[in-house]
PDB file of C-alpha atoms and ligand atoms in Angstrom:
ATOM      1  CA  UNK A 866     -17.065 -39.150  -9.345  1.00 47.00           C
ATOM      2  CA  UNK A 867     -17.125 -36.741 -12.216  1.00 50.00           C
ATOM      3  CA  UNK A 868     -17.543 -33.838  -9.761  1.00 51.00           C
ATOM      4  CA  UNK A 869     -14.425 -34.852  -7.846  1.00 55.00           C
ATOM      5  CA  UNK A 870     -12.232 -34.798 -10.935  1.00 49.00           C
ATOM      6  CA  UNK A 871     -13.585 -31.354 -11.748  1.00 52.00           C
ATOM      7  CA  UNK A 872     -12.570 -30.079  -8.324  1.00 50.00           C
ATOM      8  CA  UNK A 873      -9.033 -31.453  -8.685  1.00 47.00           C
ATOM      9  CA  UNK A 874      -8.745 -29.766 -12.040  1.00 49.00           C
ATOM     10  CA  UNK A 875      -9.931 -26.419 -10.605  1.00 47.00           C
ATOM     11  CA  UNK A 876      -7.403 -26.558  -7.720  1.00 48.00           C
ATOM     12  CA  UNK A 877      -4.592 -27.269 -10.203  1.00 46.00           C
ATOM     13  CA  UNK A 878      -5.735 -24.471 -12.418  1.00 46.00           C
ATOM     14  CA  UNK A 879      -5.791 -21.982  -9.580  1.00 47.00           C
ATOM     15  CA  UNK A 880      -2.370 -22.954  -8.289  1.00 47.00           C
ATOM     16  CA  UNK A 881      -0.849 -22.612 -11.698  1.00 48.00           C
ATOM     17  CA  UNK A 882      -2.033 -18.954 -11.952  1.00 49.00           C
ATOM     18  CA  UNK A 883      -0.703 -17.996  -8.523  1.00 49.00           C
ATOM     19  CA  UNK A 884       3.028 -18.752  -8.325  1.00 51.00           C
ATOM     20  CA  UNK A 885       4.516 -19.177  -4.840  1.00 48.00           C
ATOM     21  CA  UNK A 886       6.749 -16.072  -5.148  1.00 49.00           C
ATOM     22  CA  UNK A 887       3.778 -13.753  -5.641  1.00 49.00           C
ATOM     23  CA  UNK A 888       2.985 -13.809  -1.885  1.00 49.00           C
ATOM     24  CA  UNK A 889       6.385 -12.331  -0.983  1.00 86.00           C
ATOM     25  CA  UNK A 890       6.165  -9.484  -3.426  1.00 96.00           C
ATOM     26  CA  UNK A 891       2.936  -8.185  -1.986  1.00 97.00           C
ATOM     27  CA  UNK A 892       1.644  -7.051   1.346  1.00 97.00           C
ATOM     28  CA  UNK A 893      -1.785  -6.065   2.729  1.00 97.00           C
ATOM     29  CA  UNK A 894      -2.017  -3.245   5.214  1.00 98.00           C
ATOM     30  CA  UNK A 895      -5.140  -2.141   7.064  1.00 98.00           C
ATOM     31  CA  UNK A 896      -6.261   1.305   8.108  1.00 98.00           C
ATOM     32  CA  UNK A 897      -9.039   1.784  10.629  1.00 98.00           C
ATOM     33  CA  UNK A 898     -11.393   4.313  12.133  1.00 98.00           C
ATOM     34  CA  UNK A 899      -8.958   5.058  14.963  1.00 98.00           C
ATOM     35  CA  UNK A 900      -6.501   6.550  12.459  1.00 98.00           C
ATOM     36  CA  UNK A 901      -4.067   3.672  12.599  1.00 98.00           C
ATOM     37  CA  UNK A 902      -2.250   1.317  10.245  1.00 98.00           C
ATOM     38  CA  UNK A 903      -1.866  -2.281  11.434  1.00 98.00           C
ATOM     39  CA  UNK A 904       1.741  -2.523  10.378  1.00 98.00           C
ATOM     40  CA  UNK A 905       4.729  -0.458  11.711  1.00 98.00           C
ATOM     41  CA  UNK A 906       7.192  -1.808   9.076  1.00 98.00           C
ATOM     42  CA  UNK A 907       7.176  -3.351   5.575  1.00 97.00           C
ATOM     43  CA  UNK A 908      10.142  -5.279   4.218  1.00 96.00           C
ATOM     44  CA  UNK A 909      10.469  -5.597   0.435  1.00 96.00           C
ATOM     45  CA  UNK A 910      12.467  -8.572  -0.679  1.00 94.00           C
ATOM     46  CA  UNK A 911      15.312  -7.607  -3.044  1.00 91.00           C
ATOM     47  CA  UNK A 912      14.331 -10.524  -5.268  1.00 92.00           C
ATOM     48  CA  UNK A 913      11.044  -8.831  -6.172  1.00 95.00           C
ATOM     49  CA  UNK A 914      11.037  -6.846  -9.396  1.00 95.00           C
ATOM     50  CA  UNK A 915       7.737  -5.305  -8.512  1.00 96.00           C
ATOM     51  CA  UNK A 916       5.993  -4.915  -5.166  1.00 97.00           C
ATOM     52  CA  UNK A 917       2.282  -4.515  -4.523  1.00 97.00           C
ATOM     53  CA  UNK A 918       0.688  -2.894  -1.499  1.00 98.00           C
ATOM     54  CA  UNK A 919      -2.937  -3.539  -0.958  1.00 98.00           C
ATOM     55  CA  UNK A 920      -4.661  -1.089   1.399  1.00 98.00           C
ATOM     56  CA  UNK A 921      -7.789  -2.123   3.147  1.00 98.00           C
ATOM     57  CA  UNK A 922      -9.942   0.252   5.212  1.00 98.00           C
ATOM     58  CA  UNK A 923     -11.439  -1.952   7.900  1.00 98.00           C
ATOM     59  CA  UNK A 924     -13.436   0.930   9.447  1.00 98.00           C
ATOM     60  CA  UNK A 925     -16.941   2.269   8.718  1.00 98.00           C
ATOM     61  CA  UNK A 926     -16.361   6.001   8.393  1.00 98.00           C
ATOM     62  CA  UNK A 927     -16.559   7.658   4.991  1.00 98.00           C
ATOM     63  CA  UNK A 928     -13.485   8.897   3.209  1.00 97.00           C
ATOM     64  CA  UNK A 929     -14.446  12.554   3.752  1.00 97.00           C
ATOM     65  CA  UNK A 930     -14.221  12.083   7.552  1.00 97.00           C
ATOM     66  CA  UNK A 931     -11.609   9.205   7.959  1.00 98.00           C
ATOM     67  CA  UNK A 932     -10.084   8.751   4.550  1.00 98.00           C
ATOM     68  CA  UNK A 933      -6.854   6.793   4.258  1.00 98.00           C
ATOM     69  CA  UNK A 934      -4.240   6.374   1.547  1.00 98.00           C
ATOM     70  CA  UNK A 935      -0.810   4.805   1.409  1.00 98.00           C
ATOM     71  CA  UNK A 936       2.043   7.061   0.235  1.00 98.00           C
ATOM     72  CA  UNK A 937       5.705   6.049  -0.077  1.00 98.00           C
ATOM     73  CA  UNK A 938       8.625   8.408  -0.027  1.00 98.00           C
ATOM     74  CA  UNK A 939      12.066   8.696   1.416  1.00 98.00           C
ATOM     75  CA  UNK A 940      11.814   9.252   5.216  1.00 98.00           C
ATOM     76  CA  UNK A 941      13.415  12.694   4.781  1.00 98.00           C
ATOM     77  CA  UNK A 942      10.610  13.616   2.326  1.00 98.00           C
ATOM     78  CA  UNK A 943       7.677  12.533   4.430  1.00 98.00           C
ATOM     79  CA  UNK A 944       6.856  15.900   5.997  1.00 98.00           C
ATOM     80  CA  UNK A 945       7.224  18.149   2.847  1.00 98.00           C
ATOM     81  CA  UNK A 946       5.301  15.498   0.742  1.00 98.00           C
ATOM     82  CA  UNK A 947       2.510  15.429   3.434  1.00 98.00           C
ATOM     83  CA  UNK A 948       2.373  19.266   3.504  1.00 98.00           C
ATOM     84  CA  UNK A 949       2.153  19.527  -0.233  1.00 98.00           C
ATOM     85  CA  UNK A 950      -0.536  16.797  -0.240  1.00 98.00           C
ATOM     86  CA  UNK A 951      -2.712  18.703   2.108  1.00 97.00           C
ATOM     87  CA  UNK A 952      -2.436  21.741  -0.200  1.00 98.00           C
ATOM     88  CA  UNK A 953      -3.291  19.536  -3.237  1.00 98.00           C
ATOM     89  CA  UNK A 954      -6.543  18.629  -1.592  1.00 98.00           C
ATOM     90  CA  UNK A 955      -9.036  15.800  -1.601  1.00 97.00           C
ATOM     91  CA  UNK A 956      -9.592  15.846  -5.338  1.00 97.00           C
ATOM     92  CA  UNK A 957      -5.940  14.909  -5.852  1.00 98.00           C
ATOM     93  CA  UNK A 958      -6.031  12.213  -3.075  1.00 98.00           C
ATOM     94  CA  UNK A 959      -3.890  14.562  -1.004  1.00 98.00           C
ATOM     95  CA  UNK A 960      -0.888  14.002  -3.162  1.00 98.00           C
ATOM     96  CA  UNK A 961       0.754  16.741  -5.136  1.00 98.00           C
ATOM     97  CA  UNK A 962       0.486  16.132  -8.826  1.00 97.00           C
ATOM     98  CA  UNK A 963       3.656  14.671 -10.460  1.00 96.00           C
ATOM     99  CA  UNK A 964       5.479  14.836  -7.132  1.00 98.00           C
ATOM    100  CA  UNK A 965       8.843  13.154  -7.964  1.00 97.00           C
ATOM    101  CA  UNK A 966       9.450  12.443  -4.236  1.00 98.00           C
ATOM    102  CA  UNK A 967       6.394  10.164  -4.170  1.00 98.00           C
ATOM    103  CA  UNK A 968       7.565   6.636  -5.037  1.00 98.00           C
ATOM    104  CA  UNK A 969       4.075   5.133  -5.003  1.00 98.00           C
ATOM    105  CA  UNK A 970       0.684   5.890  -3.592  1.00 98.00           C
ATOM    106  CA  UNK A 971      -2.883   4.579  -3.547  1.00 98.00           C
ATOM    107  CA  UNK A 972      -5.987   6.710  -3.800  1.00 98.00           C
ATOM    108  CA  UNK A 973      -7.844   7.813  -0.704  1.00 98.00           C
ATOM    109  CA  UNK A 974     -10.457   5.239   0.446  1.00 98.00           C
ATOM    110  CA  UNK A 975     -13.173   5.131   3.050  1.00 98.00           C
ATOM    111  CA  UNK A 976     -14.499   2.398   5.358  1.00 98.00           C
ATOM    112  CA  UNK A 977     -15.027  -0.972   3.647  1.00 98.00           C
ATOM    113  CA  UNK A 978     -13.016   0.028   0.582  1.00 98.00           C
ATOM    114  CA  UNK A 979      -9.688  -1.287  -0.825  1.00 98.00           C
ATOM    115  CA  UNK A 980      -7.073   0.002  -3.267  1.00 98.00           C
ATOM    116  CA  UNK A 981      -3.706  -1.223  -4.294  1.00 98.00           C
ATOM    117  CA  UNK A 982      -0.587   0.015  -5.937  1.00 98.00           C
ATOM    118  CA  UNK A 983       2.262  -1.822  -7.638  1.00 98.00           C
ATOM    119  CA  UNK A 984       5.621  -0.177  -8.086  1.00 97.00           C
ATOM    120  CA  UNK A 985       9.027  -1.155  -9.429  1.00 97.00           C
ATOM    121  CA  UNK A 986      11.552  -2.053  -6.721  1.00 96.00           C
ATOM    122  CA  UNK A 987      14.267  -0.398  -8.990  1.00 94.00           C
ATOM    123  CA  UNK A 988      13.114   2.812  -7.287  1.00 92.00           C
ATOM    124  CA  UNK A 989      14.402   1.539  -3.947  1.00 96.00           C
ATOM    125  CA  UNK A 990      17.993   1.498  -2.761  1.00 94.00           C
ATOM    126  CA  UNK A 991      19.384  -0.760  -0.026  1.00 92.00           C
ATOM    127  CA  UNK A 992      20.273   1.152   3.090  1.00 91.00           C
ATOM    128  CA  UNK A 993      17.958   4.143   2.270  1.00 95.00           C
ATOM    129  CA  UNK A 994      15.303   4.961   4.780  1.00 96.00           C
ATOM    130  CA  UNK A 995      11.826   4.980   3.310  1.00 98.00           C
ATOM    131  CA  UNK A 996       8.555   5.811   5.048  1.00 98.00           C
ATOM    132  CA  UNK A 997       4.923   5.194   4.152  1.00 98.00           C
ATOM    133  CA  UNK A 998       2.154   7.249   5.561  1.00 98.00           C
ATOM    134  CA  UNK A 999      -1.373   8.408   5.115  1.00 98.00           C
ATOM    135  CA  UNK A1000      -1.504  11.932   3.599  1.00 98.00           C
ATOM    136  CA  UNK A1001      -5.037  12.675   4.660  1.00 98.00           C
ATOM    137  CA  UNK A1002      -4.779  15.987   6.681  1.00 98.00           C
ATOM    138  CA  UNK A1003      -3.649  15.288  10.246  1.00 97.00           C
ATOM    139  CA  UNK A1004      -3.098  11.573   9.778  1.00 98.00           C
ATOM    140  CA  UNK A1005       0.574  11.253   8.997  1.00 98.00           C
ATOM    141  CA  UNK A1006       1.644  11.927  12.634  1.00 96.00           C
ATOM    142  CA  UNK A1007       0.055   8.619  13.667  1.00 97.00           C
ATOM    143  CA  UNK A1008      -0.367   6.722  10.384  1.00 98.00           C
ATOM    144  CA  UNK A1009       3.214   5.992   9.317  1.00 98.00           C
ATOM    145  CA  UNK A1010       5.740   3.270   9.152  1.00 98.00           C
ATOM    146  CA  UNK A1011       9.095   2.448   7.662  1.00 98.00           C
ATOM    147  CA  UNK A1012       9.811   0.454   4.525  1.00 98.00           C
ATOM    148  CA  UNK A1013      13.127  -1.142   3.722  1.00 96.00           C
ATOM    149  CA  UNK A1014      14.594  -3.041   0.829  1.00 94.00           C
ATOM    150  CA  UNK A1015      15.641  -6.415   2.400  1.00 90.00           C
ATOM    151  CA  UNK A1016      18.521  -8.499   1.253  1.00 74.00           C
TER     152      UNK A1016
HETATM  153 CU1  LIG B2104      -5.669   8.269   7.043  1.00 75.02          CU
END
């Protein structure tokens, strides 16, 4: 009997620390060994002050061979940001240092690893076209999607 009451208390405690709105202000996206993301679009609810993207590499290859990151910019900036990222190199996670065009980015991860990034939605405008992509050399042609600020 005592054990049951403890379980009830634990459930209540966990619920209290995870408000219902949190699920809508976060998304998980997977990258794999076939150089693919598992989502073509991400919609950010306008009610979120902050938004979290959790990147999970579900493959097995190391980050030196099949590394993935998640980089967000305006769609018009995707190619130049990706080009500058390649020039920046692996030590900088293939993102140019202090690149103002980059709204948010994770680090580069390998198979079995995860990383996440939280950014302020104040950086996003309704009606603007945003794209996310992997800036590992050669990946952005396949690994990309669109992000929009929803109503
Ligand atoms: Cu990649």
